[in-house]
Amino acid sequence: QKEVEQDPGPLSVPEGAIVSLNCTYSNSAFQYFMWYRQYSRKGPELLMYTYSSGNKEDGRFTAQVDKSSKYISLFIRDSQPSDSATYLCAMRVVRGSTLGRLYFGRGTQLTVWP
Amino acid sequence: DSGVTQTPKHLITATGQRVTLRCSPRSGDLSVYWYQQSLDQGLQFLIQYYNGEERAKGNILERFSAQQFPDLHSELNLSSLELGDSALYFCASSVGGTQINEQFFGPGTRLTVL
């Protein structure tokens, strides 16, 4: 079993829809949670990060972390065709020699159609 | 553009061969990370170097090796290549190696082993 699980989709929604992306994890040492966006033939780029539990909002994007359930989510409101990409969740520990290591989900491929 | 450069963009080679992938980090970044992205495994951490020294090791095969040079560029060497080594290889860089810093990803090198 992978330490981070993510449904690969694909997910296809109409423009303006609310999108919900989710990951679960098994390692309770993870305390720093990230969402990366990867466009086709490009490297991942950091979209949002959250430290420990709670919510964080940035424009149309909201990240949620529920450490008790080992579950994180990314919500995209008013989705746009330009949001079409693969979304990867990632996690890390916050101390120790391996804190540089990111653990990724497999990514969810999202298509927003006009 | 993240500021991380990787060469070559594409590499096609045969089983049993050896290849070298090159990465130049963003100006000022001391840490370099290597990741492998395949369809079945997703994005997996291979190794981290910080200011020339190996800092963390992940799921890196013994046939693979890496190093970081005094000018901070890094090379990933893959030898005795197998069909299953075909993947996208990403390099990322960050300012530090002992704090939680954002990792900036390069555009990747697509390796095809025939």
XYZ file of C-alpha atoms in Angstrom:
228
model
C 0.000 0.000 0.000
C 1.312 3.412 -0.982
C 1.683 5.976 1.789
C -0.421 8.476 -0.174
C -3.487 7.379 -2.143
C -5.213 9.515 -4.750
C -7.900 8.590 -7.235
C -6.349 9.149 -10.687
C -9.690 9.972 -12.301
C -10.018 11.203 -14.949
C -12.470 13.849 -13.826
C -14.413 15.847 -16.404
C -16.633 18.786 -15.372
C -18.358 21.721 -17.086
C -17.050 25.242 -16.691
C -18.294 26.839 -13.476
C -18.579 23.565 -11.555
C -17.150 22.998 -8.093
C -14.380 20.412 -8.176
C -13.372 18.275 -5.217
C -10.053 16.445 -5.210
C -9.001 14.170 -2.377
C -6.119 12.170 -0.964
C -5.727 9.836 1.946
C -2.510 8.943 3.703
C -1.261 6.415 6.212
C 1.794 8.041 7.814
C 0.786 10.034 10.893
C 4.162 11.829 10.820
C 3.055 13.876 7.802
C 2.293 17.412 8.918
C 2.844 19.531 5.825
C 0.388 19.095 3.000
C 0.609 20.465 -0.500
C -1.234 20.507 -3.797
C 0.698 20.696 -7.023
C -0.682 21.365 -10.475
C 0.955 19.800 -13.500
C 0.089 20.841 -17.022
C 0.770 18.438 -19.855
C 4.491 18.115 -20.638
C 5.445 20.433 -17.775
C 6.879 20.021 -14.302
C 4.636 20.230 -11.218
C 4.131 23.664 -9.697
C 3.054 24.361 -6.135
C -0.537 25.531 -5.893
C -1.197 25.581 -2.147
C 0.216 24.297 1.105
C -1.194 23.766 4.582
C 0.664 23.100 7.778
C -1.082 20.645 10.125
C -4.900 20.667 10.220
C -7.428 23.207 9.058
C -8.512 25.116 5.993
C -6.733 27.536 3.733
C -8.289 29.617 1.006
C -6.606 31.290 -1.954
C -8.965 32.812 -4.486
C -11.028 30.036 -6.048
C -9.003 27.331 -4.295
C -9.551 25.917 -0.799
C -7.354 23.290 0.819
C -8.590 21.255 3.768
C -6.711 18.903 6.050
C -8.335 16.465 8.469
C -5.503 14.786 10.329
C -7.822 12.671 12.469
C -9.081 10.982 9.304
C -5.781 11.270 7.423
C -7.647 12.952 4.598
C -6.925 16.077 2.583
C -8.995 17.873 -0.013
C -8.693 20.587 -2.614
C -11.797 22.429 -3.758
C -11.892 24.525 -6.899
C -14.825 26.911 -7.217
C -16.070 28.338 -10.499
C -13.762 26.008 -12.429
C -12.299 27.301 -15.697
C -10.964 25.505 -18.780
C -7.532 26.820 -17.787
C -7.770 24.665 -14.636
C -7.523 21.561 -16.826
C -4.406 19.791 -15.566
C -3.270 16.969 -13.325
C -3.485 17.766 -9.617
C -1.087 16.007 -7.297
C -1.266 15.972 -3.539
C 2.040 15.822 -1.702
C 3.089 15.520 1.926
C 6.182 15.706 4.052
C 7.396 15.362 7.601
C 8.522 18.568 9.295
C 11.691 17.432 11.043
C 14.448 14.930 10.650
C 16.853 14.057 7.900
C 14.099 13.172 5.426
C 12.129 16.406 5.605
C 13.183 17.249 2.079
C 11.411 14.204 0.715
C 7.967 14.774 -0.768
C 5.498 11.907 -0.918
C 3.108 12.294 -3.832
C -0.252 10.867 -4.728
C -0.576 9.528 -8.266
C -2.416 12.640 -9.404
C -5.972 13.296 -10.616
C -6.418 14.346 -14.219
C -9.016 17.133 -14.452
C -10.674 18.431 -17.604
C -12.955 21.473 -17.464
C -14.962 21.834 -20.648
C -16.499 25.130 -21.826
C 9.327 29.055 -15.956
C 10.603 27.776 -12.599
C 14.244 28.673 -13.247
C 15.318 25.022 -13.018
C 16.766 23.689 -16.252
C 17.113 20.077 -17.311
C 18.848 18.543 -20.285
C 18.162 16.734 -22.476
C 14.390 17.071 -22.920
C 14.093 13.668 -24.536
C 16.335 10.639 -24.508
C 15.819 7.420 -26.423
C 18.173 4.550 -25.760
C 18.381 0.773 -25.673
C 18.281 -1.708 -22.827
C 21.613 -2.212 -21.116
C 22.845 1.291 -21.927
C 23.880 4.098 -19.587
C 22.637 7.691 -19.681
C 23.287 10.903 -17.778
C 20.611 13.468 -17.008
C 21.643 16.975 -16.080
C 19.999 19.571 -13.858
C 20.857 23.195 -13.101
C 19.063 24.565 -10.034
C 17.627 28.040 -9.639
C 20.172 30.686 -8.866
C 20.878 30.650 -5.123
C 19.320 27.259 -4.442
C 21.567 24.809 -2.621
C 19.378 21.697 -2.660
C 18.647 19.515 -5.643
C 16.106 16.709 -5.690
C 15.504 13.988 -8.263
C 12.104 12.405 -8.867
C 10.859 9.720 -11.238
C 7.349 9.887 -12.676
C 5.835 6.800 -14.272
C 2.256 5.880 -15.115
C 2.079 3.010 -12.651
C 4.042 4.497 -9.710
C 3.337 8.209 -10.010
C 5.924 10.741 -8.860
C 8.536 9.137 -6.610
C 11.426 10.722 -4.745
C 14.833 9.346 -5.647
C 17.487 11.397 -3.888
C 18.364 14.827 -2.454
C 21.682 16.666 -2.452
C 22.427 19.733 -0.397
C 25.484 21.829 -1.175
C 27.304 18.861 -2.670
C 26.413 16.296 -0.016
C 23.809 13.560 -0.165
C 21.018 14.508 2.259
C 18.215 11.985 1.782
C 17.663 8.867 -0.228
C 14.398 7.412 -1.431
C 13.424 4.664 -3.831
C 16.581 4.854 -5.896
C 17.815 1.675 -7.533
C 21.433 0.586 -7.105
C 21.849 0.986 -10.883
C 21.161 4.702 -10.447
C 23.533 7.218 -8.926
C 23.660 10.973 -8.596
C 26.022 13.715 -7.615
C 26.034 17.451 -7.098
C 29.032 19.415 -8.292
C 30.725 22.476 -6.725
C 28.795 24.771 -9.081
C 25.635 23.107 -7.659
C 24.457 21.508 -10.856
C 23.550 17.856 -10.513
C 23.670 14.756 -12.658
C 21.642 11.577 -12.413
C 23.320 8.528 -13.910
C 21.204 5.566 -14.945
C 22.994 2.374 -15.976
C 22.098 -1.123 -17.194
C 18.832 0.368 -18.362
C 15.687 -1.740 -18.438
C 12.381 -1.200 -20.197
C 10.809 -0.327 -16.849
C 13.142 2.637 -16.437
C 11.217 4.492 -19.131
C 9.727 7.479 -17.323
C 9.842 11.218 -16.821
C 12.689 12.301 -14.581
C 12.269 15.594 -12.782
C 14.788 17.668 -10.960
C 13.678 20.175 -8.338
C 15.611 22.714 -6.312
C 15.097 24.669 -3.119
C 16.937 27.315 -1.173
C 17.838 25.227 1.870
C 18.062 21.615 2.844
C 17.215 21.666 6.512
C 14.060 23.763 6.495
C 10.716 23.421 4.804
C 11.336 25.274 1.558
C 9.296 25.187 -1.599
C 10.680 22.862 -4.223
C 10.678 24.243 -7.758
C 10.486 21.634 -10.492
C 12.202 21.641 -13.838
C 10.488 20.655 -17.108
C 11.729 17.067 -16.892
C 13.634 14.642 -19.100
C 11.575 12.006 -20.870
C 13.550 8.747 -21.042
C 12.457 5.991 -23.395
C 14.237 2.655 -23.185
C 13.655 0.409 -26.196
